[in-house]
Tab-separated table of C-alpha atoms and ligand atoms in Angstrom:
chain	number	residue	atom	x	y	z
A	1	UNK	CA	10.701	1.776	-38.705
A	2	UNK	CA	12.068	-1.735	-39.313
A	3	UNK	CA	14.667	-3.629	-37.323
A	4	UNK	CA	14.037	-1.803	-34.052
A	5	UNK	CA	15.860	-2.465	-30.814
A	6	UNK	CA	13.306	-2.250	-28.016
A	7	UNK	CA	13.989	-2.071	-24.272
A	8	UNK	CA	11.157	-3.239	-22.007
A	9	UNK	CA	11.395	-1.995	-18.421
A	10	UNK	CA	10.056	-4.342	-15.738
A	11	UNK	CA	10.058	-7.997	-14.849
A	12	UNK	CA	6.524	-9.290	-14.461
A	13	UNK	CA	3.997	-11.209	-16.519
A	14	UNK	CA	2.988	-7.947	-18.162
A	15	UNK	CA	6.513	-7.415	-19.440
A	16	UNK	CA	6.741	-11.004	-20.699
A	17	UNK	CA	3.480	-10.499	-22.608
A	18	UNK	CA	4.726	-7.212	-24.087
A	19	UNK	CA	8.048	-8.869	-24.936
A	20	UNK	CA	6.340	-11.734	-26.786
A	21	UNK	CA	4.194	-9.288	-28.749
A	22	UNK	CA	7.249	-7.222	-29.633
A	23	UNK	CA	9.382	-10.242	-30.539
A	24	UNK	CA	6.625	-11.342	-32.936
A	25	UNK	CA	6.518	-7.891	-34.566
A	26	UNK	CA	8.100	-7.529	-37.969
A	27	UNK	CA	9.253	-4.050	-37.004
A	28	UNK	CA	11.329	-5.394	-34.086
A	29	UNK	CA	14.780	-6.976	-34.433
A	30	UNK	CA	15.747	-7.326	-30.764
A	31	UNK	CA	13.967	-7.233	-27.416
A	32	UNK	CA	15.888	-6.339	-24.247
A	33	UNK	CA	14.344	-6.396	-20.784
A	34	UNK	CA	15.465	-5.004	-17.449
A	35	UNK	CA	15.393	-6.802	-15.133
A	36	UNK	CA	13.106	-9.313	-16.886
A	37	UNK	CA	12.426	-12.884	-15.790
A	38	UNK	CA	13.098	-16.390	-17.087
A	39	UNK	CA	10.420	-15.906	-19.748
A	40	UNK	CA	11.850	-12.698	-21.170
A	41	UNK	CA	15.331	-14.273	-21.156
A	42	UNK	CA	14.037	-16.873	-23.601
A	43	UNK	CA	12.819	-14.304	-26.156
A	44	UNK	CA	15.571	-11.711	-25.851
A	45	UNK	CA	18.263	-10.368	-23.530
A	46	UNK	CA	17.816	-9.625	-19.829
A	47	UNK	CA	19.856	-6.964	-18.034
A	48	UNK	CA	20.238	-7.076	-14.239
A	49	UNK	CA	18.996	-3.532	-13.683
A	50	UNK	CA	16.080	-2.659	-11.451
A	51	UNK	CA	13.114	-0.981	-13.164
A	52	UNK	CA	13.163	1.678	-10.443
A	53	UNK	CA	16.798	2.673	-11.074
A	54	UNK	CA	16.014	5.459	-13.538
A	55	UNK	CA	19.668	6.457	-14.073
A	56	UNK	CA	20.782	2.911	-14.853
A	57	UNK	CA	17.827	2.285	-17.184
A	58	UNK	CA	18.629	5.514	-19.024
A	59	UNK	CA	22.278	4.490	-19.399
A	60	UNK	CA	21.224	1.065	-20.669
A	61	UNK	CA	18.846	2.551	-23.250
A	62	UNK	CA	21.631	4.798	-24.535
A	63	UNK	CA	24.152	1.949	-24.602
A	64	UNK	CA	21.747	-0.303	-26.526
A	65	UNK	CA	20.900	2.576	-28.882
A	66	UNK	CA	17.291	1.668	-28.196
A	67	UNK	CA	14.787	2.825	-30.800
A	68	UNK	CA	11.977	2.509	-28.287
A	69	UNK	CA	11.675	2.037	-24.524
A	70	UNK	CA	8.439	0.504	-23.217
A	71	UNK	CA	7.935	1.103	-19.505
A	72	UNK	CA	5.875	-1.516	-17.643
A	73	UNK	CA	5.443	-0.352	-14.031
A	74	UNK	CA	4.275	3.044	-12.756
A	75	UNK	CA	7.205	3.696	-10.394
A	76	UNK	CA	9.776	4.807	-12.997
A	77	UNK	CA	7.102	6.845	-14.827
A	78	UNK	CA	6.193	8.733	-11.667
A	79	UNK	CA	9.943	9.209	-11.109
A	80	UNK	CA	10.271	10.870	-14.523
A	81	UNK	CA	11.904	8.226	-16.713
A	82	UNK	CA	9.923	9.326	-19.798
A	83	UNK	CA	11.200	12.910	-19.782
A	84	UNK	CA	14.747	11.703	-19.170
A	85	UNK	CA	14.570	9.417	-22.215
A	86	UNK	CA	12.957	12.029	-24.412
A	87	UNK	CA	15.664	14.508	-23.431
A	88	UNK	CA	18.166	12.202	-25.171
A	89	UNK	CA	15.814	11.620	-28.130
A	90	UNK	CA	14.817	8.066	-27.223
A	91	UNK	CA	11.086	7.490	-27.797
A	92	UNK	CA	9.399	6.268	-24.627
A	93	UNK	CA	6.088	4.462	-24.382
A	94	UNK	CA	4.779	5.779	-21.072
A	95	UNK	CA	3.820	9.260	-19.866
A	96	UNK	CA	6.034	11.921	-18.287
A	97	UNK	CA	5.896	12.345	-14.519
A	98	UNK	CA	3.133	14.925	-14.594
A	99	UNK	CA	0.893	12.589	-16.610
A	100	UNK	CA	1.865	9.722	-14.312
A	101	UNK	CA	0.482	11.679	-11.342
A	102	UNK	CA	-2.941	10.410	-12.448
A	103	UNK	CA	-1.862	7.157	-10.812
A	104	UNK	CA	0.700	8.586	-8.395
A	105	UNK	CA	-1.913	10.663	-6.584
A	106	UNK	CA	-5.531	9.560	-6.249
A	107	UNK	CA	-6.451	13.027	-5.012
A	108	UNK	CA	-4.956	14.614	-8.138
A	109	UNK	CA	-6.869	12.133	-10.315
A	110	UNK	CA	-10.116	12.953	-8.482
A	111	UNK	CA	-9.560	16.685	-8.926
A	112	UNK	CA	-9.063	16.263	-12.681
A	113	UNK	CA	-12.145	14.061	-12.970
A	114	UNK	CA	-14.158	16.655	-11.075
A	115	UNK	CA	-12.863	19.394	-13.371
A	116	UNK	CA	-13.820	17.384	-16.462
A	117	UNK	CA	-17.116	16.131	-15.036
A	118	UNK	CA	-16.065	12.503	-15.463
A	119	UNK	CA	-18.306	10.080	-13.521
A	120	UNK	CA	-16.563	8.735	-10.389
A	121	UNK	CA	-17.257	8.268	-6.670
A	122	UNK	CA	-17.282	11.356	-4.430
A	123	UNK	CA	-14.592	11.739	-1.778
A	124	UNK	CA	-13.956	13.296	1.597
A	125	UNK	CA	-10.418	14.253	2.565
A	126	UNK	CA	-9.744	13.458	6.220
A	127	UNK	CA	-6.877	15.108	8.061
A	128	UNK	CA	-7.777	14.642	11.706
A	129	UNK	CA	-8.892	11.777	13.915
A	130	UNK	CA	-11.668	14.031	15.193
A	131	UNK	CA	-13.356	13.985	11.752
A	132	UNK	CA	-13.622	10.210	11.401
A	133	UNK	CA	-17.033	9.388	12.880
A	134	UNK	CA	-18.864	12.235	11.139
A	135	UNK	CA	-17.223	11.298	7.829
A	136	UNK	CA	-18.257	7.648	8.168
A	137	UNK	CA	-21.825	8.797	8.960
A	138	UNK	CA	-21.955	10.741	5.718
A	139	UNK	CA	-21.577	7.566	3.598
A	140	UNK	CA	-23.326	4.261	4.091
A	141	UNK	CA	-21.431	0.980	4.271
A	142	UNK	CA	-19.302	-0.499	2.833
A	143	UNK	CA	-16.676	2.164	3.322
A	144	UNK	CA	-13.850	2.702	0.843
A	145	UNK	CA	-10.682	4.130	2.386
A	146	UNK	CA	-7.751	5.042	0.131
A	147	UNK	CA	-4.282	6.162	1.076
A	148	UNK	CA	-2.903	8.652	-1.438
A	149	UNK	CA	0.355	6.776	-1.999
A	150	UNK	CA	1.676	4.259	-4.518
A	151	UNK	CA	1.032	1.098	-2.532
A	152	UNK	CA	0.779	-1.550	-5.232
A	153	UNK	CA	-2.947	-2.061	-4.646
A	154	UNK	CA	-2.471	-2.375	-0.882
A	155	UNK	CA	-3.401	1.192	0.027
A	156	UNK	CA	-7.139	0.566	-0.299
A	157	UNK	CA	-9.528	-0.949	2.241
A	158	UNK	CA	-13.132	-1.718	1.319
A	159	UNK	CA	-15.046	-2.866	4.396
A	160	UNK	CA	-18.469	-3.000	6.035
A	161	UNK	CA	-16.771	-3.173	9.429
A	162	UNK	CA	-16.985	0.382	10.753
A	163	UNK	CA	-14.278	-0.188	13.368
A	164	UNK	CA	-11.897	-1.508	10.714
A	165	UNK	CA	-12.582	1.492	8.474
A	166	UNK	CA	-12.030	3.917	11.378
A	167	UNK	CA	-8.821	2.153	12.357
A	168	UNK	CA	-7.390	2.247	8.813
A	169	UNK	CA	-8.349	5.934	8.507
A	170	UNK	CA	-6.636	6.787	11.806
A	171	UNK	CA	-3.484	4.829	10.886
A	172	UNK	CA	-3.310	6.437	7.437
A	173	UNK	CA	-3.729	9.973	8.817
A	174	UNK	CA	-0.946	9.251	11.265
A	175	UNK	CA	1.356	7.905	8.553
A	176	UNK	CA	0.507	10.145	5.579
A	177	UNK	CA	-1.092	13.264	7.085
A	178	UNK	CA	-4.403	12.652	5.292
A	179	UNK	CA	-6.538	9.943	3.733
A	180	UNK	CA	-9.468	9.719	1.326
A	181	UNK	CA	-12.853	8.270	2.188
A	182	UNK	CA	-14.575	7.452	-1.074
A	183	UNK	CA	-18.176	6.796	-1.932
A	184	UNK	CA	-18.772	3.086	-2.610
A	185	UNK	CA	-19.595	2.278	-6.227
A	186	UNK	CA	-21.705	-0.835	-6.772
A	187	UNK	CA	-21.505	-2.891	-9.942
A	188	UNK	CA	-19.100	-4.953	-11.975
A	189	UNK	CA	-15.494	-3.917	-12.635
A	190	UNK	CA	-13.714	-3.936	-15.990
A	191	UNK	CA	-10.434	-2.587	-17.291
A	192	UNK	CA	-10.089	-0.527	-20.450
A	193	UNK	CA	-6.561	-0.050	-21.717
A	194	UNK	CA	-6.309	2.992	-23.962
A	195	UNK	CA	-3.207	3.719	-26.023
A	196	UNK	CA	-3.052	7.477	-26.119
A	197	UNK	CA	-1.010	10.365	-27.453
A	198	UNK	CA	-1.811	13.915	-28.569
A	199	UNK	CA	-2.853	12.742	-32.040
A	200	UNK	CA	-5.536	10.299	-30.894
A	201	UNK	CA	-6.230	7.134	-28.974
A	202	UNK	CA	-6.934	3.428	-29.481
A	203	UNK	CA	-9.087	1.451	-27.016
A	204	UNK	CA	-7.917	-2.155	-26.657
A	205	UNK	CA	-10.459	-4.937	-26.001
A	206	UNK	CA	-11.864	-4.557	-22.462
A	207	UNK	CA	-10.836	-7.107	-19.869
A	208	UNK	CA	-11.744	-8.166	-16.366
A	209	UNK	CA	-9.241	-8.768	-13.590
A	210	UNK	CA	-9.830	-10.891	-10.451
A	211	UNK	CA	-8.330	-8.881	-7.605
A	212	UNK	CA	-9.221	-11.008	-4.587
A	213	UNK	CA	-6.977	-13.917	-3.740
A	214	UNK	CA	-9.674	-16.584	-3.407
A	215	UNK	CA	-12.444	-18.184	-5.435
A	216	UNK	CA	-15.747	-16.305	-5.416
A	217	UNK	CA	-13.859	-13.017	-4.851
A	218	UNK	CA	-13.042	-13.897	-1.241
A	219	UNK	CA	-10.014	-12.891	0.808
A	220	UNK	CA	-7.596	-9.987	0.560
A	221	UNK	CA	-6.846	-7.894	-2.532
A	222	UNK	CA	-3.855	-8.883	-4.664
A	223	UNK	CA	-2.148	-7.462	-7.733
A	224	UNK	CA	-4.560	-9.628	-9.758
A	225	UNK	CA	-5.083	-13.403	-9.829
A	226	UNK	CA	-6.294	-13.806	-13.397
A	227	UNK	CA	-8.086	-12.033	-16.208
A	228	UNK	CA	-9.993	-12.543	-19.401
A	229	UNK	CA	-10.827	-10.530	-22.482
A	230	UNK	CA	-13.009	-9.394	-24.045
A	231	UNK	CA	-15.198	-8.801	-20.965
A	232	UNK	CA	-18.868	-9.207	-21.974
A	233	UNK	CA	-19.925	-6.741	-19.228
A	234	UNK	CA	-18.492	-4.072	-21.526
A	235	UNK	CA	-21.233	-4.306	-24.133
A	236	UNK	CA	-21.108	-2.112	-27.223
A	237	UNK	CA	-23.370	0.373	-25.429
A	238	UNK	CA	-21.218	0.439	-22.266
A	239	UNK	CA	-18.104	0.856	-24.378
A	240	UNK	CA	-19.645	3.780	-26.233
A	241	UNK	CA	-20.598	5.484	-22.987
A	242	UNK	CA	-17.162	4.856	-21.454
A	243	UNK	CA	-15.497	6.392	-24.494
A	244	UNK	CA	-17.870	9.355	-24.630
A	245	UNK	CA	-18.057	10.146	-20.910
A	246	UNK	CA	-14.600	9.070	-19.695
A	247	UNK	CA	-11.989	8.540	-22.421
A	248	UNK	CA	-12.851	11.508	-24.688
A	249	UNK	CA	-12.815	14.225	-22.012
A	250	UNK	CA	-9.617	12.848	-20.494
A	251	UNK	CA	-7.943	12.643	-23.892
A	252	UNK	CA	-9.010	16.190	-24.687
A	253	UNK	CA	-7.549	17.351	-21.370
A	254	UNK	CA	-4.270	15.450	-21.736
A	255	UNK	CA	-3.624	16.408	-25.356
A	256	UNK	CA	-3.864	20.072	-24.406
A	257	UNK	CA	-1.243	19.887	-21.664
A	258	UNK	CA	2.156	21.477	-22.361
A	259	UNK	CA	3.704	18.002	-22.561
A	260	UNK	CA	1.368	15.448	-24.144
A	261	UNK	CA	0.537	12.084	-22.582
A	262	UNK	CA	2.067	9.233	-24.584
A	263	UNK	CA	1.402	5.759	-23.266
A	264	UNK	CA	-1.325	3.522	-21.929
A	265	UNK	CA	-4.116	5.013	-19.862
A	266	UNK	CA	-5.650	2.219	-17.814
A	267	UNK	CA	-9.238	3.070	-16.996
A	268	UNK	CA	-10.572	0.996	-14.085
A	269	UNK	CA	-14.332	1.015	-14.627
A	270	UNK	CA	-17.273	0.230	-12.391
A	271	UNK	CA	-20.364	-0.558	-14.454
A	272	UNK	CA	-23.644	-0.274	-12.559
A	273	UNK	CA	-26.832	-2.273	-13.072
A	274	UNK	CA	-28.064	0.253	-15.655
A	275	UNK	CA	-24.858	-0.029	-17.668
A	276	UNK	CA	-23.530	3.362	-16.551
A	277	UNK	CA	-19.723	3.369	-16.269
A	278	UNK	CA	-17.756	5.339	-13.716
A	279	UNK	CA	-14.068	5.472	-12.853
A	280	UNK	CA	-12.670	3.479	-9.930
A	281	UNK	CA	-9.098	4.419	-10.733
A	282	UNK	CA	-6.720	5.502	-13.445
A	283	UNK	CA	-3.377	3.841	-13.942
A	284	UNK	CA	-0.758	5.198	-16.307
A	285	UNK	CA	0.512	1.851	-17.577
A	286	UNK	CA	-0.665	-1.497	-18.840
A	287	UNK	CA	-2.451	-3.658	-16.258
A	288	UNK	CA	-1.020	-6.877	-14.912
A	289	UNK	CA	-2.503	-9.451	-15.619
A	290	UNK	CA	-4.798	-7.610	-18.077
A	291	UNK	CA	-1.910	-7.218	-20.530
A	292	UNK	CA	-1.488	-10.988	-20.761
A	293	UNK	CA	-5.018	-11.285	-22.219
A	294	UNK	CA	-5.039	-8.054	-24.231
A	295	UNK	CA	-1.760	-7.988	-26.131
A	296	UNK	CA	-2.357	-11.460	-27.676
A	297	UNK	CA	-5.547	-10.009	-29.216
A	298	UNK	CA	-3.625	-7.273	-31.060
A	299	UNK	CA	-3.263	-8.548	-34.627
A	300	UNK	CA	-1.267	-5.586	-35.920
A	301	UNK	CA	2.476	-5.059	-35.481
A	302	UNK	CA	2.857	-4.228	-31.756
A	303	UNK	CA	6.257	-2.578	-32.169
A	304	UNK	CA	4.867	-0.191	-34.762
A	305	UNK	CA	1.852	0.590	-32.578
A	306	UNK	CA	3.817	1.327	-29.397
A	307	UNK	CA	6.387	3.388	-31.320
A	308	UNK	CA	3.589	5.441	-32.886
A	309	UNK	CA	2.254	6.279	-29.406
A	310	UNK	CA	5.765	7.104	-28.180
A	311	UNK	CA	6.288	9.638	-30.983
A	312	UNK	CA	2.766	11.044	-30.975
A	313	UNK	CA	1.356	9.618	-34.202
A	314	UNK	CA	-1.056	6.880	-33.155
A	315	UNK	CA	-3.863	8.502	-35.177
A	316	UNK	CA	-2.004	7.481	-38.343
A	317	UNK	CA	-2.534	3.782	-37.557
A	318	UNK	CA	-5.632	1.677	-37.704
A	319	UNK	CA	-4.722	-1.409	-35.659
A	320	UNK	CA	-6.592	-4.671	-36.069
A	321	UNK	CA	-7.780	-6.874	-33.211
A	322	UNK	CA	-8.582	-10.552	-33.036
A	323	UNK	CA	-12.152	-11.556	-32.234
A	324	UNK	CA	-10.902	-14.486	-30.133
A	325	UNK	CA	-11.034	-14.768	-26.343
A	326	UNK	CA	-8.065	-14.861	-24.010
A	327	UNK	CA	-7.761	-16.068	-20.411
A	328	UNK	CA	-4.882	-15.999	-17.959
A	329	UNK	CA	-4.710	-17.769	-14.581
A	330	UNK	CA	-2.035	-16.644	-12.122
A	331	UNK	CA	-0.054	-19.146	-10.069
A	332	UNK	CA	1.053	-17.506	-6.810
A	333	UNK	CA	3.667	-18.432	-4.234
A	334	UNK	CA	2.790	-19.937	-0.885
A	335	UNK	CA	1.703	-17.131	1.430
A	336	UNK	CA	0.873	-14.584	-1.301
A	337	UNK	CA	-0.290	-11.809	-0.934
A	338	UNK	CA	0.793	-11.410	2.717
A	339	UNK	CA	4.244	-12.892	2.062
A	340	UNK	CA	5.877	-15.007	-0.636
A	341	UNK	CA	7.980	-18.131	-0.359
A	342	UNK	CA	10.617	-17.877	-3.090
A	343	UNK	CA	13.531	-19.937	-4.435
A	344	UNK	CA	11.397	-23.031	-5.020
A	345	UNK	CA	11.855	-25.184	-8.111
A	346	UNK	CA	9.168	-24.951	-10.805
A	347	UNK	CA	8.493	-27.724	-13.298
A	348	UNK	CA	6.247	-27.865	-16.346
A	349	UNK	CA	6.598	-24.174	-17.219
A	350	UNK	CA	7.501	-25.038	-20.811
A	351	UNK	CA	4.065	-26.586	-21.363
A	352	UNK	CA	2.453	-25.489	-24.607
A	353	UNK	CA	-0.836	-26.681	-26.038
A	354	UNK	CA	-1.702	-26.123	-29.682
A	355	UNK	CA	-4.893	-27.643	-31.039
A	356	UNK	CA	-6.348	-26.134	-34.184
A	357	UNK	CA	-6.646	-22.434	-33.481
A	358	UNK	CA	-6.384	-22.897	-29.701
A	359	UNK	CA	-3.089	-22.052	-28.074
A	360	UNK	CA	-2.094	-22.282	-24.410
A	361	UNK	CA	1.268	-21.373	-22.850
A	362	UNK	CA	2.970	-19.835	-19.818
A	363	UNK	CA	3.631	-16.180	-19.113
A	364	UNK	CA	6.494	-15.900	-16.624
A	365	UNK	CA	6.385	-13.343	-13.802
A	366	UNK	CA	8.398	-14.035	-10.615
A	367	UNK	CA	10.737	-16.625	-12.117
A	368	UNK	CA	14.486	-16.858	-12.613
A	369	UNK	CA	17.106	-19.418	-13.521
A	370	UNK	CA	19.253	-20.217	-10.482
A	371	UNK	CA	22.991	-20.988	-10.402
A	372	UNK	CA	22.311	-24.674	-11.099
A	373	UNK	CA	20.303	-23.818	-14.209
A	374	UNK	CA	16.987	-24.648	-12.544
A	375	UNK	CA	13.843	-22.577	-12.962
A	376	UNK	CA	12.873	-21.210	-9.528
A	377	UNK	CA	10.262	-18.855	-8.097
A	378	UNK	CA	11.334	-15.314	-7.239
A	379	UNK	CA	8.152	-13.411	-6.467
A	380	UNK	CA	4.549	-13.446	-5.269
A	381	UNK	CA	2.901	-13.948	-8.618
A	382	UNK	CA	5.159	-16.585	-10.167
A	383	UNK	CA	3.667	-17.242	-13.578
A	384	UNK	CA	0.362	-17.450	-15.385
A	385	UNK	CA	-1.192	-19.978	-17.726
A	386	UNK	CA	-2.663	-18.134	-20.689
A	387	UNK	CA	-4.812	-19.436	-23.527
A	388	UNK	CA	-6.359	-17.948	-26.625
A	389	UNK	CA	-9.263	-19.599	-28.414
A	390	UNK	CA	-12.265	-18.804	-30.579
A	391	UNK	CA	-14.540	-18.990	-27.541
A	392	UNK	CA	-14.053	-18.152	-23.873
A	393	UNK	CA	-14.926	-21.624	-22.590
A	394	UNK	CA	-12.215	-23.308	-24.687
A	395	UNK	CA	-9.729	-20.684	-23.586
A	396	UNK	CA	-10.570	-21.309	-19.911
A	397	UNK	CA	-10.271	-25.079	-20.314
A	398	UNK	CA	-6.956	-24.773	-22.105
A	399	UNK	CA	-5.479	-22.330	-19.582
A	400	UNK	CA	-6.345	-24.720	-16.735
A	401	UNK	CA	-4.993	-27.688	-18.716
A	402	UNK	CA	-1.668	-25.851	-19.075
A	403	UNK	CA	-1.646	-24.938	-15.376
A	404	UNK	CA	-2.273	-28.577	-14.447
A	405	UNK	CA	1.150	-29.417	-15.868
A	406	UNK	CA	2.962	-26.919	-13.634
A	407	UNK	CA	4.364	-27.967	-10.267
A	408	UNK	CA	5.467	-25.531	-7.542
A	409	UNK	CA	5.412	-26.538	-3.900
A	410	UNK	CA	2.882	-24.598	-1.802
A	411	UNK	CA	1.560	-22.585	-4.754
A	412	UNK	CA	-2.066	-21.585	-5.151
A	413	UNK	CA	-4.352	-20.221	-7.849
A	414	UNK	CA	-8.008	-19.375	-8.361
A	415	UNK	CA	-10.125	-22.021	-10.014
A	416	UNK	CA	-12.912	-19.661	-11.130
A	417	UNK	CA	-11.246	-17.244	-13.536
A	418	UNK	CA	-13.774	-15.982	-16.111
A	419	UNK	CA	-16.646	-17.969	-14.623
A	420	UNK	CA	-18.630	-14.764	-14.172
A	421	UNK	CA	-18.743	-14.527	-17.964
A	422	UNK	CA	-19.504	-18.191	-18.665
B	1	AMP	P1	-7.905	1.020	-6.454
B	1	AMP	O1	-6.506	0.829	-5.973
B	1	AMP	O2	-8.386	2.426	-6.344
B	1	AMP	O3	-8.126	0.427	-7.796
B	1	AMP	O4	-8.816	0.091	-5.522
B	1	AMP	C1	-8.608	-1.301	-5.436
B	1	AMP	C2	-9.914	-2.035	-5.542
B	1	AMP	O5	-10.809	-1.614	-4.508
B	1	AMP	C3	-10.672	-1.783	-6.828
B	1	AMP	O6	-10.268	-2.601	-7.861
B	1	AMP	C4	-12.095	-2.092	-6.412
B	1	AMP	O7	-12.344	-3.481	-6.399
B	1	AMP	C5	-12.142	-1.594	-4.993
B	1	AMP	N1	-12.624	-0.212	-4.990
B	1	AMP	C6	-11.881	0.907	-5.054
B	1	AMP	N2	-12.655	2.021	-5.041
B	1	AMP	C7	-13.925	1.600	-4.961
B	1	AMP	C8	-15.190	2.270	-4.894
B	1	AMP	N3	-15.290	3.596	-4.881
B	1	AMP	N4	-16.293	1.502	-4.834
B	1	AMP	C9	-16.211	0.160	-4.831
B	1	AMP	N5	-15.056	-0.532	-4.864
B	1	AMP	C10	-13.918	0.170	-4.928
B	2	LIG	N1	-4.440	-5.666	-12.395
B	2	LIG	C1	-4.549	-4.384	-11.822
B	2	LIG	C2	-3.479	-3.454	-12.164
B	2	LIG	O1	-2.626	-3.722	-12.988
B	2	LIG	O2	-3.461	-2.372	-11.588
């Protein structure tokens, strides 16, 4: 289809990256975003509608006569936005609520993995304070405790401090009725984004996120402080195994459900010292910030690709990928992740570096234009400096050179993104 009107739902760096890819697609005439950020406003039209307001998003899609809706965050998918859109014949990139339960409920995801014999850590379900000590005895440290709720990455505690683990278990049982204690998986993490529908699937270049707030993977977990792709830890052999042992069985399962899964399946991998992959988590959407380093490596028309998934015909395409490297470094607000100072003026966000085939620029996330026309911060992760180059080292240098030009009082970022690979 040519001349498409596309609505992107969400307002983070992920949605800016998707918006740029769509705006550059020949198949796309107009990109709308709700609610968007200052970056998406520059490449299309923002609408002041919350991504979680399913009714309002549906009305907007109808009003725009959208040819395709691309849903960024998991919340509206779990709430059933995809089936609502499909009921009015608007193709939606993103699974229906039942498919989204793979992210919405960790217990559900574990049960499916068990059924399909997909490699993942074992779990114990704890429902009573009386079970805690015996359960902790059954696994060795560090302990992995997961609440079975959508908590934006904050429902998981990984700790070698037995008292802390016991405390988090007790609190979670009190709040949620039960909690999962999961076997610790050692190794290196990577993210595989798989575009999937009933006709087939396409694995995008693997990436690696940096979840801890501080250099050297220190400090609390965040939504992600930076990423790079392709991740060398996913060698050709690891990739083959991940596809064979994890992606294939899951695709087979999902394609045979009454309503097929149409969207991105995010496979969070742990790769052990022998190169054996297992699943840390599934998400039912693109990763953030993984998208910022993955979408720029898609050489084919992104609009066409996402539409194909949304209508169940991805097998008819053979998308091309760049062999370059991409890096993104997140700039976070003062206090993030515990809290976020917002409303502060940002300068230098229009920095762009182009040298030969190297390009560096800013992906906006928590940014907006205030009443005086100034660019200000509006969230925890404010923006990210992204660069694409023939080699990873040049991409890293360029991303940091772009970030050097950005000023935001009290902000912080990691200075070691991608160093594990260099
Ligand atoms: P999740 O929300 O399930 O992705 O967990 C957040 C983070 O906790 C993951 O990205 C991992 O770094 C860590 N984590 C979760 N589960 C495990 C596990 N079973 N073994 C080791 N680390 C884990
Ligand atoms: N960067 C991790 C996520 O999107 O879940």
